[in-house]
Short mmCIF file of C-alpha atoms in Angstrom, two decimals:
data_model
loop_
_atom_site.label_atom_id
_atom_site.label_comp_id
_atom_site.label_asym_id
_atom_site.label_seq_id
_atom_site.Cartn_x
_atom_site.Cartn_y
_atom_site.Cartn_z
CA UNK A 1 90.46 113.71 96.37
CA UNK A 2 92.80 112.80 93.39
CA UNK A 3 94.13 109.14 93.11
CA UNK A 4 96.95 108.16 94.17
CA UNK A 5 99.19 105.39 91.50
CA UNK A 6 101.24 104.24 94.29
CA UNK A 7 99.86 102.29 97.66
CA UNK A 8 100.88 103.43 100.77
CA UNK A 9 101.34 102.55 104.16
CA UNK A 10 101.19 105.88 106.80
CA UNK A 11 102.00 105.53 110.18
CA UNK A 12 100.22 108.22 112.39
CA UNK A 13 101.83 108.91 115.71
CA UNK A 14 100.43 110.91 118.58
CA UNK A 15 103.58 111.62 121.23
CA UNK A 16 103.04 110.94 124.54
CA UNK A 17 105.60 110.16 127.63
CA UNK A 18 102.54 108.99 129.17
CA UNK A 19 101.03 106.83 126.46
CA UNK A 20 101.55 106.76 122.72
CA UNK A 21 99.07 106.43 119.93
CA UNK A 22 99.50 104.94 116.62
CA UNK A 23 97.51 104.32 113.81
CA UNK A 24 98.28 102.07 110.74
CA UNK A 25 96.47 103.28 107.52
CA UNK A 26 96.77 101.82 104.37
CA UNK A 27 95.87 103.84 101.07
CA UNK A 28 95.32 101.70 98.02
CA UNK A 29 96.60 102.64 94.46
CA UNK A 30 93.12 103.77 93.87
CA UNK A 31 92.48 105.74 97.00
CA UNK A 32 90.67 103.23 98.93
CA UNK A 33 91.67 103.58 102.67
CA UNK A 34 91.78 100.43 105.44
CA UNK A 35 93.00 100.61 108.73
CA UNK A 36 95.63 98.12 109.54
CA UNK A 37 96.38 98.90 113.07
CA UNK A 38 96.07 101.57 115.85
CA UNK A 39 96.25 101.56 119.25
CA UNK A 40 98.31 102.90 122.32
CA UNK A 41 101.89 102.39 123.92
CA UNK A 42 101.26 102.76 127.81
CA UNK A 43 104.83 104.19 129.31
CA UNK A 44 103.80 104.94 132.72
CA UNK A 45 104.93 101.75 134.46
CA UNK A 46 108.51 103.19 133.59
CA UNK A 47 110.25 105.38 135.95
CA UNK A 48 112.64 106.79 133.80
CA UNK A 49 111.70 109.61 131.28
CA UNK A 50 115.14 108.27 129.03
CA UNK A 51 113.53 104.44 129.43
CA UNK A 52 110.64 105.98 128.05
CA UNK A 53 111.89 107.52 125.18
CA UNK A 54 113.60 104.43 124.43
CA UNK A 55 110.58 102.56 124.42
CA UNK A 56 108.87 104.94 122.11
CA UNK A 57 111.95 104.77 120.11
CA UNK A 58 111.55 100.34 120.05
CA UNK A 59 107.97 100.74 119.31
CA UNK A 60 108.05 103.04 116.51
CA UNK A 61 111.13 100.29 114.94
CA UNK A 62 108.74 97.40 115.94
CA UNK A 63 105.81 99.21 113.75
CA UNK A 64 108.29 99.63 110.91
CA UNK A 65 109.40 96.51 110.73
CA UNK A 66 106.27 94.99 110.84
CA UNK A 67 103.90 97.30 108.38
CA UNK A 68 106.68 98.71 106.39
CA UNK A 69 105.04 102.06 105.98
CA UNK A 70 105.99 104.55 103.32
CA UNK A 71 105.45 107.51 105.33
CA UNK A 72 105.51 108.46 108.94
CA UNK A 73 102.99 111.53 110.50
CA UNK A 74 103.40 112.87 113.94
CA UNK A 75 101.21 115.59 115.60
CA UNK A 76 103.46 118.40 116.26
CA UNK A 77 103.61 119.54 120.10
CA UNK A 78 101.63 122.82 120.86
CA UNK A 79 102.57 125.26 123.62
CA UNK A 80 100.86 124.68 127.12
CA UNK A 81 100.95 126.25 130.37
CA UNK A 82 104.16 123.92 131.11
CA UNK A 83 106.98 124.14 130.19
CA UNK A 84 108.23 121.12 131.28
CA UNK A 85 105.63 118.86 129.63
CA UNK A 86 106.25 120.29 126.22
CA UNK A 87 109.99 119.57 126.83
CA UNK A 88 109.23 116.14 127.52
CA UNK A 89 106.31 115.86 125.02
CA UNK A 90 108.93 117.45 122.62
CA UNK A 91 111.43 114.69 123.62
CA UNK A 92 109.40 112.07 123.06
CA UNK A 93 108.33 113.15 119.25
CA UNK A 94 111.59 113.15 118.83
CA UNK A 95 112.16 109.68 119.61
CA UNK A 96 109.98 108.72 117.14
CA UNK A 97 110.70 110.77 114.11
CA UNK A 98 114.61 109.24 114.78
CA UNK A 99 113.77 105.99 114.80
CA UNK A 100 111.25 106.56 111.64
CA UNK A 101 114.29 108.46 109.93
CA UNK A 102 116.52 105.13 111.02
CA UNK A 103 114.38 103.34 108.85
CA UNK A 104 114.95 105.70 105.89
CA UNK A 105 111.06 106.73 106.34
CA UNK A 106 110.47 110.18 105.21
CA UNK A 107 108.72 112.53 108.39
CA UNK A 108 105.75 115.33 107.94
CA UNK A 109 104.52 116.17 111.40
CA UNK A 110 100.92 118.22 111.42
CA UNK A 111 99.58 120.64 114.45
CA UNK A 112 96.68 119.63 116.10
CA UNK A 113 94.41 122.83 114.40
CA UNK A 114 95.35 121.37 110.93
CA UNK A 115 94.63 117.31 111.58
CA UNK A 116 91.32 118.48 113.58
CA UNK A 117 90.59 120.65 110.42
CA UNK A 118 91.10 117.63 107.85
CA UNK A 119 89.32 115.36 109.83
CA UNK A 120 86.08 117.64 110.96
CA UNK A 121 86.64 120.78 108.96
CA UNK A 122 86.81 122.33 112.41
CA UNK A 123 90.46 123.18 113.85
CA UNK A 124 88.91 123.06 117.60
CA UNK A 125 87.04 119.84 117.01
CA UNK A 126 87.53 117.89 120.38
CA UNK A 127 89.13 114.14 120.78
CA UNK A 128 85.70 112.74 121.02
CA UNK A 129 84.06 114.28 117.70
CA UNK A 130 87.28 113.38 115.69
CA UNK A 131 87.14 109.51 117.07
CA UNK A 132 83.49 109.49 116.13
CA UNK A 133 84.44 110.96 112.66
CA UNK A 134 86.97 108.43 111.62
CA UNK A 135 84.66 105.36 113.03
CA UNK A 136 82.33 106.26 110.12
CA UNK A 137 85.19 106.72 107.84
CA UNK A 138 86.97 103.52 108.45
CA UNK A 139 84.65 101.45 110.14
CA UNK A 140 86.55 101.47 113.46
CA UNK A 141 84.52 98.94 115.48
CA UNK A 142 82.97 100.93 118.80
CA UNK A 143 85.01 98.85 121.34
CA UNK A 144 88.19 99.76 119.82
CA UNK A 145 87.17 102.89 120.42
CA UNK A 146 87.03 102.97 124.02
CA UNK A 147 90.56 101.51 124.40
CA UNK A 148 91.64 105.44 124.14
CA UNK A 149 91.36 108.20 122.08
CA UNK A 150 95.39 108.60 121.80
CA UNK A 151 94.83 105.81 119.45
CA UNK A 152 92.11 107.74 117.04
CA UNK A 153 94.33 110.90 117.07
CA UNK A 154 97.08 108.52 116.11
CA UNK A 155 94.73 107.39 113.03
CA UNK A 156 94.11 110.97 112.41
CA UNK A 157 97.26 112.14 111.98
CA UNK A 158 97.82 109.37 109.34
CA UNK A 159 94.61 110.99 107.44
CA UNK A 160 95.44 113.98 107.59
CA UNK A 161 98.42 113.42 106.03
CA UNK A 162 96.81 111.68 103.34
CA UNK A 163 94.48 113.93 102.60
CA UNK A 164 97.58 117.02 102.81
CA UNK A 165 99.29 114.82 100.06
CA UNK A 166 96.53 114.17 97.85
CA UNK A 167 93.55 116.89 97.86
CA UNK A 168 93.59 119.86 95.88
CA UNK A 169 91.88 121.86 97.97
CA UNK A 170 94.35 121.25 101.30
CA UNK A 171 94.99 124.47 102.63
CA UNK A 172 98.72 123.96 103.31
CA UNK A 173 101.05 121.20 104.11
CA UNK A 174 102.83 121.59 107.45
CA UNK A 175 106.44 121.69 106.54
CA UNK A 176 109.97 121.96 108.27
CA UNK A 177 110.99 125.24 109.88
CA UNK A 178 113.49 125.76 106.75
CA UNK A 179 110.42 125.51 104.89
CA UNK A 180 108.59 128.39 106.73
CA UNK A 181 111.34 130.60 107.01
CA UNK A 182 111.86 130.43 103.33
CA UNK A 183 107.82 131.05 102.51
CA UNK A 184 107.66 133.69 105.41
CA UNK A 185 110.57 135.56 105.46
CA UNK A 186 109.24 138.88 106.43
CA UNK A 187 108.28 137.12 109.77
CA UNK A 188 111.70 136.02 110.92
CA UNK A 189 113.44 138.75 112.92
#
């Protein structure tokens, strides 16, 4: 990976209305990467889906204001079975990329095939094997571990979009959909 002149501070965000991961990684001026912070926002002692999203909305400011991040990375929703849970998972990124783009924080959100890729070179690689993967990395003591692996996706979003920004070699860089229509435009009908 090339070196980066500037430090920064990513926030990684895995959406939930359930619970929330984050991660807090800091990238040094000459590469070197520390974790600062990860772990989960539990939402399911709220009733309210719109109390939730508000929450996520708070907690996402809270992180902000406390790490002052350059960058924000969310895990994009995929399409499941339900419809209704990718509404609501859908909502709740949402949430958080406004209240990172209240804060003047720029937003790059990732699928789940491309931060599985970064972070194991395998697109399918599950939860567990991607946890495992960034304890070696960044000496993530075990025990944090077992809090919950929304927490290590959360860190693995923020790698991945490290590594996006700064490797050579990274396949692509997830963009916005103005971004893919304008590189695909032979797909759009």
């Amino acid at each position: 990976m090339k070196q980066t002149t500037e430090p920064k501070i990513i926030i990684g965000v895995d959406p939930g209305t359930i619970v929330m991961g984050y991660g807090i990684l800091a990238v040094a001026g000459t590469g070197e990467l520390s974790l600062l912070a990860m772990g989960v926002l539990k939402l399911n002692t709220l009733e309210s889906h719109y109390e939730r999203l508000h929450k996520i909305y708070d907690a996402i400011q809270a992180l902000i204001r406390r790490y002052h991040p350059t960058d924000l990375a969310i895990e994009a929703p995929f399409y499941g079975k339900n419809v209704q849970s990718m509404l609501k998972l859908g909502r709740a990124q949402g949430a958080a990329i406004v209240a990172a783009k209240s804060a003047n924080l720029p937003v790059t959100e990732y699928p789940p095939s491309t931060i599985k890729r970064a972070i194991t070179g395998r697109g399918n690689a599950s939860k567990e094997q991607v946890s495992l993967l960034l304890q070696k990395q960044l000496s993530i003591p075990e025990e944090s571990l077992l809090t919950a692996l929304d927490a290590t996706d959360a860190v693995a979003v923020a790698l991945c979009h490290h590594i996006q920004e700064t490797s050579p070699i990274a396949s692509s860089k997830s963009g916005s959909w103005a971004d893919f229509v304008r590189k695909n435009p032979g797909r759009i009908k």
